[in-house]
mmCIF file of C-alpha atoms in Angstrom:
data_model
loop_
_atom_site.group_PDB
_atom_site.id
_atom_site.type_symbol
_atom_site.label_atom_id
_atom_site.label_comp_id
_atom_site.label_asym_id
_atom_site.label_seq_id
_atom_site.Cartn_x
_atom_site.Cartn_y
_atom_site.Cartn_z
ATOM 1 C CA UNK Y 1 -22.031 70.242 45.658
ATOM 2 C CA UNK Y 2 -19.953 70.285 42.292
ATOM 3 C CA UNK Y 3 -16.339 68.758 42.937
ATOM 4 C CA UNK Y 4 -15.066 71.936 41.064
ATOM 5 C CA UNK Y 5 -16.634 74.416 44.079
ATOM 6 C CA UNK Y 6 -15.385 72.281 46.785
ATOM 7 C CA UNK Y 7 -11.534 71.776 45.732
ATOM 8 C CA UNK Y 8 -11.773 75.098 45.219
ATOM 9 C CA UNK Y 9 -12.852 75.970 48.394
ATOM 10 C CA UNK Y 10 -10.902 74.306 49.723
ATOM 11 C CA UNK Y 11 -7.518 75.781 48.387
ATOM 12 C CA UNK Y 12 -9.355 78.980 49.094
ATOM 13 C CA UNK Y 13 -9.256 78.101 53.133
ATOM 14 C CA UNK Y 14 -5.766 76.680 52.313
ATOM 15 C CA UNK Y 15 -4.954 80.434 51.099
ATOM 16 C CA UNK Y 16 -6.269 82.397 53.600
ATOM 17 C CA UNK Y 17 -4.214 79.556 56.591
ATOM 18 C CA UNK Y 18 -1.233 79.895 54.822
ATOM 19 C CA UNK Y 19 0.132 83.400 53.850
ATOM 20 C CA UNK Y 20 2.487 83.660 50.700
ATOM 21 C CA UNK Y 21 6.216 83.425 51.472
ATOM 22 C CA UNK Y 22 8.076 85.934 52.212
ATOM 23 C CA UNK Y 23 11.768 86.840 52.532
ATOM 24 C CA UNK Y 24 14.642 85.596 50.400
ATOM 25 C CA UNK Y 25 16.088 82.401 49.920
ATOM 26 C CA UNK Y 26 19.673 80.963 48.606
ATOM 27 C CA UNK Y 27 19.286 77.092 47.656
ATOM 28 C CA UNK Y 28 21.903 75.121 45.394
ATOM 29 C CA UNK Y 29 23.066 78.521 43.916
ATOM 30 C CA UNK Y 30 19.935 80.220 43.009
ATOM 31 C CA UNK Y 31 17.782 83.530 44.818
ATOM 32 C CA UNK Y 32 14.267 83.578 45.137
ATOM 33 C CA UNK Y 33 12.905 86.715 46.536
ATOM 34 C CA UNK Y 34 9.307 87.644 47.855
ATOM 35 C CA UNK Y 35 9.526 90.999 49.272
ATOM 36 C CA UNK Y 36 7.088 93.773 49.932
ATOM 37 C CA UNK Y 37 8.511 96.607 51.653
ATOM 38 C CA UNK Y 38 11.322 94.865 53.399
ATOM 39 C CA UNK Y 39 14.698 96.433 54.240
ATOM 40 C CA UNK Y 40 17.024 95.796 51.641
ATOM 41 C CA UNK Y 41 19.781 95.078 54.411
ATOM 42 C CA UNK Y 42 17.764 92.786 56.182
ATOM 43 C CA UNK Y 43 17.076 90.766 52.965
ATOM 44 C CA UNK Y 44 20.986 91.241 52.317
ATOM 45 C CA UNK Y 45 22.202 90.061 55.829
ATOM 46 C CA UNK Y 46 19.494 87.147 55.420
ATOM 47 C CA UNK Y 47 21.088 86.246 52.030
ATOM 48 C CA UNK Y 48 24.557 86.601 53.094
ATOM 49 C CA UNK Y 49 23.859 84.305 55.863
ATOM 50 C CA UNK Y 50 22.555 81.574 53.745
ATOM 51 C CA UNK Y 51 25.144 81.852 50.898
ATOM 52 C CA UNK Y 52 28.080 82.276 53.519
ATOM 53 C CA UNK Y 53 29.289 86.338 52.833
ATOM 54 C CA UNK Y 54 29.409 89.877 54.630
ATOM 55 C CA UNK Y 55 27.700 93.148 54.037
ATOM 56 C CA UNK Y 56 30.109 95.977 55.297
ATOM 57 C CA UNK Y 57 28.601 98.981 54.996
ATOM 58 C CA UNK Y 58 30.122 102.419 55.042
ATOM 59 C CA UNK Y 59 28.005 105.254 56.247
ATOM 60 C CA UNK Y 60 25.064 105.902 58.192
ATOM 61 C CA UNK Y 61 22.146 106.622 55.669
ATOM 62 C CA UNK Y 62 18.908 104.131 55.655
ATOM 63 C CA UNK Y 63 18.875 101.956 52.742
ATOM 64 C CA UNK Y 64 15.869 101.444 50.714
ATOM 65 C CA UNK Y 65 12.676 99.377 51.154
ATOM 66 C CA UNK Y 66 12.463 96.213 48.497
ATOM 67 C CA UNK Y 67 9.474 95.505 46.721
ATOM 68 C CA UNK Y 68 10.276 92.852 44.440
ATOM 69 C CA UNK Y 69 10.082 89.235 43.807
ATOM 70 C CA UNK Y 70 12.097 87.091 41.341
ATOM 71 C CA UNK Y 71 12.945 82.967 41.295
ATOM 72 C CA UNK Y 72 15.941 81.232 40.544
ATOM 73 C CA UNK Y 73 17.994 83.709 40.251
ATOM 74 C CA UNK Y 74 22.049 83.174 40.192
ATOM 75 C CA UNK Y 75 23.788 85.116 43.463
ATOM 76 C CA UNK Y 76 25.315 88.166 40.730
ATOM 77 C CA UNK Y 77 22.037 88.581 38.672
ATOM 78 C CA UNK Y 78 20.324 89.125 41.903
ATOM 79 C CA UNK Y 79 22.059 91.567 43.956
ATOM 80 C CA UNK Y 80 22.787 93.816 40.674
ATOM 81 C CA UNK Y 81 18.525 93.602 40.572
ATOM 82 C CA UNK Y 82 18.672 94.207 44.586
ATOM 83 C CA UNK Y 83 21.186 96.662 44.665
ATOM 84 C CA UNK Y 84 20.950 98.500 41.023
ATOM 85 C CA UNK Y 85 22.952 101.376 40.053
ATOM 86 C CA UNK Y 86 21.740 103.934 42.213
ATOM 87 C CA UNK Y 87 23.758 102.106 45.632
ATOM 88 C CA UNK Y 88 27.559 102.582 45.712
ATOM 89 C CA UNK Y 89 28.858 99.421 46.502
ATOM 90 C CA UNK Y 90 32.012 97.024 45.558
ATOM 91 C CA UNK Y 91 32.049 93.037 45.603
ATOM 92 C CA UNK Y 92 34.921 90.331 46.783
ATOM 93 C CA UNK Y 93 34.805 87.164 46.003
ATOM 94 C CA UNK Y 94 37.123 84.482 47.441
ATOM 95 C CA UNK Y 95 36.881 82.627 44.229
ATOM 96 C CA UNK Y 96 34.951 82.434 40.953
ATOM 97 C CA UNK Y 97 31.278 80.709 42.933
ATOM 98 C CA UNK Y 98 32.343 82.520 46.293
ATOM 99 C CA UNK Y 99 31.344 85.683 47.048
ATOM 100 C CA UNK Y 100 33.192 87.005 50.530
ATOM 101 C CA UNK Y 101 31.823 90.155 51.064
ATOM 102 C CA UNK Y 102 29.656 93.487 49.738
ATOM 103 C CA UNK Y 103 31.095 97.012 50.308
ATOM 104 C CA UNK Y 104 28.445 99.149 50.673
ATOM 105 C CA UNK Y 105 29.301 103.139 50.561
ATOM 106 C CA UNK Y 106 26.169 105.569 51.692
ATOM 107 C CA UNK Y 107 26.680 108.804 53.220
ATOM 108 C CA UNK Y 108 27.396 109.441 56.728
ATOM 109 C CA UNK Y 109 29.879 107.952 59.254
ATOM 110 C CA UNK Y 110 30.894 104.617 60.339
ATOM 111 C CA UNK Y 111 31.199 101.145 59.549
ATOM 112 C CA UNK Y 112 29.443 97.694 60.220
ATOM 113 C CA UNK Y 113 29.893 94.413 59.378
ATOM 114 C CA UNK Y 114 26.394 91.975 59.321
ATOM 115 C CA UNK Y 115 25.954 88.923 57.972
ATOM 116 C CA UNK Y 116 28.217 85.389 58.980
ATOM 117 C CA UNK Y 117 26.504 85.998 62.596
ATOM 118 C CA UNK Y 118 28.618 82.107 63.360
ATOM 119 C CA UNK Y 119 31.429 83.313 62.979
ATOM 120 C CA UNK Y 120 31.310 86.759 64.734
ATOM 121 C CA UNK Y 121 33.628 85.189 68.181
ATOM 122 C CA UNK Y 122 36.272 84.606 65.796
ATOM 123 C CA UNK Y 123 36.293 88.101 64.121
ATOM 124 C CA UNK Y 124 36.312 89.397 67.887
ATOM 125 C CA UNK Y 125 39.321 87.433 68.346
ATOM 126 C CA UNK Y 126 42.044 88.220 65.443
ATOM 127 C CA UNK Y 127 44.310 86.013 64.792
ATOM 128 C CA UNK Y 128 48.152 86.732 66.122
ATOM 129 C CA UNK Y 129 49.849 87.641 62.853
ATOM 130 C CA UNK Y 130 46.643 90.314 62.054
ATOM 131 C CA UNK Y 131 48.007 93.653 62.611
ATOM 132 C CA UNK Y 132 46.586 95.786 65.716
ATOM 133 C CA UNK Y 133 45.214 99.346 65.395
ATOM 134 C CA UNK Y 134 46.911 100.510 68.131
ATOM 135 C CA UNK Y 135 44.676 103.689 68.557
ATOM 136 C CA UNK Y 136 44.607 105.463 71.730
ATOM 137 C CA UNK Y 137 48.518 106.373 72.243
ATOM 138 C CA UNK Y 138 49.505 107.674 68.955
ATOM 139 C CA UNK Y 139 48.244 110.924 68.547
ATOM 140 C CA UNK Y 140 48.378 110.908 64.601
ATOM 141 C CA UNK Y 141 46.369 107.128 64.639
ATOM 142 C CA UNK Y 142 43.222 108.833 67.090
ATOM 143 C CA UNK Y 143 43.388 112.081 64.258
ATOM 144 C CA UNK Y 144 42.625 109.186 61.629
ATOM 145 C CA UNK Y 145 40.128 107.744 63.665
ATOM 146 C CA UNK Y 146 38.463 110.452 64.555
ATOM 147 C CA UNK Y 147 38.426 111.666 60.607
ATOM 148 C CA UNK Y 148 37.185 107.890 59.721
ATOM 149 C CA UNK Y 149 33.889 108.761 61.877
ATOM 150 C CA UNK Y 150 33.359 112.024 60.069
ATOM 151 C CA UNK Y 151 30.139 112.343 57.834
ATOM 152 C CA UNK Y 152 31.578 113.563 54.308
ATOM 153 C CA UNK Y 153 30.284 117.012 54.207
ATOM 154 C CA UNK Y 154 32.415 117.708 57.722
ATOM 155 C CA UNK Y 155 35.781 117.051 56.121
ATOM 156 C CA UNK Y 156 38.123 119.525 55.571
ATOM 157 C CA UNK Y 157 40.632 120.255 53.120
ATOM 158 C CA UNK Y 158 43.469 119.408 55.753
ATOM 159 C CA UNK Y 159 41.765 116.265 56.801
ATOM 160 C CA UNK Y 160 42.357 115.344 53.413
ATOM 161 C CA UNK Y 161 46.217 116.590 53.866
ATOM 162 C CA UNK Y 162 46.401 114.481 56.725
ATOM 163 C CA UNK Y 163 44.727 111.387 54.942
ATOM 164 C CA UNK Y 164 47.362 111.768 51.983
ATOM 165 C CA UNK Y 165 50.311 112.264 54.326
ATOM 166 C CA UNK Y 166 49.128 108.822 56.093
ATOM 167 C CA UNK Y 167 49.036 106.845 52.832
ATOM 168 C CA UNK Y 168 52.665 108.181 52.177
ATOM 169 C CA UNK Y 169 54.061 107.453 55.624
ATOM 170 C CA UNK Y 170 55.055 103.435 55.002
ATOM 171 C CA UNK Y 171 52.890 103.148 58.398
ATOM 172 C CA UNK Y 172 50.791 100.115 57.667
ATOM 173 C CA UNK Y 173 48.344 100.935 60.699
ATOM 174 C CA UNK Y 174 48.080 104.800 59.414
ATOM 175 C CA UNK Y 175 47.644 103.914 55.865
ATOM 176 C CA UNK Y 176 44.563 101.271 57.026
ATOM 177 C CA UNK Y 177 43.075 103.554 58.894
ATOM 178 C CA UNK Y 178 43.665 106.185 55.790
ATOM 179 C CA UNK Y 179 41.779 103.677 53.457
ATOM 180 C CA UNK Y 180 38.774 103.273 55.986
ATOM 181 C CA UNK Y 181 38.406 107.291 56.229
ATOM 182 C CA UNK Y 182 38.281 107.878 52.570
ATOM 183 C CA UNK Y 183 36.149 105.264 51.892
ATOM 184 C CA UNK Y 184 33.535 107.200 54.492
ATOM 185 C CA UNK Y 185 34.267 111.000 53.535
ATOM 186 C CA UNK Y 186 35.617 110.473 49.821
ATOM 187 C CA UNK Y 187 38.600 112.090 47.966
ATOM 188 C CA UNK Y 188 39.224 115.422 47.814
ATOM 189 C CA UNK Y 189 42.397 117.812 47.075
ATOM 190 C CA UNK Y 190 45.125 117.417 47.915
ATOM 191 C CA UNK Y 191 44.380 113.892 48.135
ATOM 192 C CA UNK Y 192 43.370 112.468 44.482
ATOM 193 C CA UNK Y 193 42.585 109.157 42.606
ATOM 194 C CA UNK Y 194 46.088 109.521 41.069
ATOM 195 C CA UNK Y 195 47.391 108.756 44.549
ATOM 196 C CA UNK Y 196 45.213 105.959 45.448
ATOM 197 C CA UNK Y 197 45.774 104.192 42.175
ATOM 198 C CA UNK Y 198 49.723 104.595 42.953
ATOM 199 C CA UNK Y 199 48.807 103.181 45.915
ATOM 200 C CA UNK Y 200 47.265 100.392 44.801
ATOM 201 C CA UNK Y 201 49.300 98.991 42.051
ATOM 202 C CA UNK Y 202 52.743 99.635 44.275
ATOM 203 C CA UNK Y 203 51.129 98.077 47.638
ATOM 204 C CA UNK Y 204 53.093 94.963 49.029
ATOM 205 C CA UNK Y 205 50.488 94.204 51.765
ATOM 206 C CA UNK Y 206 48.191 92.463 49.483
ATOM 207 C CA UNK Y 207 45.566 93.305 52.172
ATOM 208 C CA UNK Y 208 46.167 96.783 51.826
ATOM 209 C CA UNK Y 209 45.687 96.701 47.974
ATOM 210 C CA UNK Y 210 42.503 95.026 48.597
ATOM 211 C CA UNK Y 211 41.274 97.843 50.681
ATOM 212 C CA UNK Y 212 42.832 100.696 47.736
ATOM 213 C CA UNK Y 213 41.133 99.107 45.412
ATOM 214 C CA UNK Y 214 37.623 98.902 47.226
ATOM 215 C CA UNK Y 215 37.914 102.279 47.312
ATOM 216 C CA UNK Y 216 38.765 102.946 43.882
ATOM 217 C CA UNK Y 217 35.709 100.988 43.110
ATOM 218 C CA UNK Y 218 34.003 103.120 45.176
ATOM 219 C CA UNK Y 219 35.101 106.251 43.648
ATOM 220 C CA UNK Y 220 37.113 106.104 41.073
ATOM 221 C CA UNK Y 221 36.070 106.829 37.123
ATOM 222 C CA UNK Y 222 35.590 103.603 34.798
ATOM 223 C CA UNK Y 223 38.694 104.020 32.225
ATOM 224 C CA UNK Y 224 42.434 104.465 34.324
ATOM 225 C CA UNK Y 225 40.472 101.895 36.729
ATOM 226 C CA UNK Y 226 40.304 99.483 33.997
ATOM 227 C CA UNK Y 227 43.619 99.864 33.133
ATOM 228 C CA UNK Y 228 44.550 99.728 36.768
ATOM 229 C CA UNK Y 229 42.894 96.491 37.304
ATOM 230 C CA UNK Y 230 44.328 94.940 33.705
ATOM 231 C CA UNK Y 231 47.488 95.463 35.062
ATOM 232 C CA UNK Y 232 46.876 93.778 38.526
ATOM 233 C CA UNK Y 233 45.176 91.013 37.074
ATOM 234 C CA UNK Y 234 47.684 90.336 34.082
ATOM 235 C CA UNK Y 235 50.532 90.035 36.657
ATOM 236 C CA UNK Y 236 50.803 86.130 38.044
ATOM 237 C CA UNK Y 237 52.531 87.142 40.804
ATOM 238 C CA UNK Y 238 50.208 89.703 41.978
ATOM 239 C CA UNK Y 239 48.287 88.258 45.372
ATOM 240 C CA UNK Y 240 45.147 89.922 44.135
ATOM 241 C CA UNK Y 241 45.086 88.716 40.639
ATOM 242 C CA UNK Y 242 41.298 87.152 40.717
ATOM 243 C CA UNK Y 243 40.556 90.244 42.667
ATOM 244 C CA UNK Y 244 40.985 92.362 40.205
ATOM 245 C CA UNK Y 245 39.581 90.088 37.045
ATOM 246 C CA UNK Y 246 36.356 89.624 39.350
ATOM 247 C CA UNK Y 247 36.490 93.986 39.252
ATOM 248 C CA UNK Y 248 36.935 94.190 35.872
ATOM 249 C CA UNK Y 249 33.315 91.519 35.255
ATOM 250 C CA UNK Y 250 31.819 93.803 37.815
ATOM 251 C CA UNK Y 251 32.912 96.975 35.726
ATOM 252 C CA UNK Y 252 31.294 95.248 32.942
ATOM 253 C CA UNK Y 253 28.592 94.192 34.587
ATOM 254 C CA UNK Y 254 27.599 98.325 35.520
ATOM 255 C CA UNK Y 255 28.678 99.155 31.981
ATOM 256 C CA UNK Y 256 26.168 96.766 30.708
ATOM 257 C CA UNK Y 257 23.345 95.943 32.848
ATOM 258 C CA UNK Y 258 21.075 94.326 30.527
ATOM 259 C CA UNK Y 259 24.371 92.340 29.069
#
């Protein structure tokens, strides 16, 4: 028999005993993707696994099916191919190669976190200094928790009243669970992006003006945001600095896609 037919035969049988790859990959930096109808937060909470980040997604709605493959990809180039422009979403990184986590807004009600599965005993266990929710004897903290589990199109004009009276109470605990409700249900009147963006640039809890300004990204239009996050991340002495230059790329980023 020719030598040709037989190697080829056998990397035929080779083929058919060994399907093709299939998943997603993070190694020294880069993505490499091999998906046919996989769920695009299963390939997320894979990824985030490998390259060390969370997924927190607002909302209840299914996210959609991947069919896709790509190699050597760097971690931004790849979830802005994953994730596109038609998924609401916000990134954090820790630093300039460290992504920490993925908002992800979709309609509906609710929150989870996935991804980082090693280190989900010590996000059960807070540390002492992390503020508690004490929900469940404060009648005004179980209204915002109740209006954080509301799908959007259930909100109310005086839900939103209530949101924007929490923001402007100095309560830490009300104004965090304010934050988590609007990034669920949105901003409506009276509440508006005016307020939020006060919010976030006169915020001492530099975890609180994270959260604002995850939901600005969310929400918010392009332009005051911009000028919102020059300001933050012109200012040496704000806490969330990098946070906002690493908005500002992502703005870019949307503006630009193919940039």
């Amino acid at each position: 028999m020719n030598m040709r037919v037989i190697v080829g035969l056998v990397f035929g049988w080779i083929g058919l005993a060994c399907p093709a790859w299939a998943g997603v990959s993070y190694v020294h930096g880069k993505v490499s993707l091999q998906a046919d109808g996989e769920p695009l937060m299963q390939l997320l909470d894979e990824l985030g696994r490998q390259a060390g980040f969370k997924v927190v997604v607002y909302g209840k709605a299914e996210l959609p099916m991947i069919r896709d493959r790509f190699e050597g990809y760097p971690l931004r180039k790849a979830l802005q191919r994953l994730l596109g422009r038609s998924i609401n979403h916000s990134w954090v990184w820790s630093s300039p190669d460290q992504l920490e986590s993925i908002v992800i807004l979709t309609p509906g009600k609710g929150s989870r976190v996935l991804g980082q599965a090693d280190r989900a005993a010590q996000d059960v266990a807070p540390s002492p200094a992390a503020p508690q929710l004490a929900v469940g004897n404060d009648p005004v903290l179980d209204e915002l928790e109740r209006l954080a589990s509301l799908d959007a199109d259930q909100a109310k004009p005086k839900d939103f009243a209530r949101l924007l009276d929490a923001l402007q109470s100095g309560n830490r605990t009300r104004q965090e669970l304010a934050l988590e409700a609007i990034a669920n249900i949105g901003v409506e009147p009276p509440l508006n992006m005016s307020v939020l963006r006060s919010f976030a640039q006169q915020a001492a809890d530099p975890d609180l003006q994270a959260q604002a300004l995850d939901v600005l990204m969310l929400y918010d239009d392009p332009g005051p945001l911009r000028s919102l996050l020059q300001a933050i991340a012109s200012d040496p002495n704000q806490a969330n600095a990098g946070l906002a230059r690493e908005y500002l790329d992502q703005l870019d980023a949307e503006m630009n896609p193919d940039g």
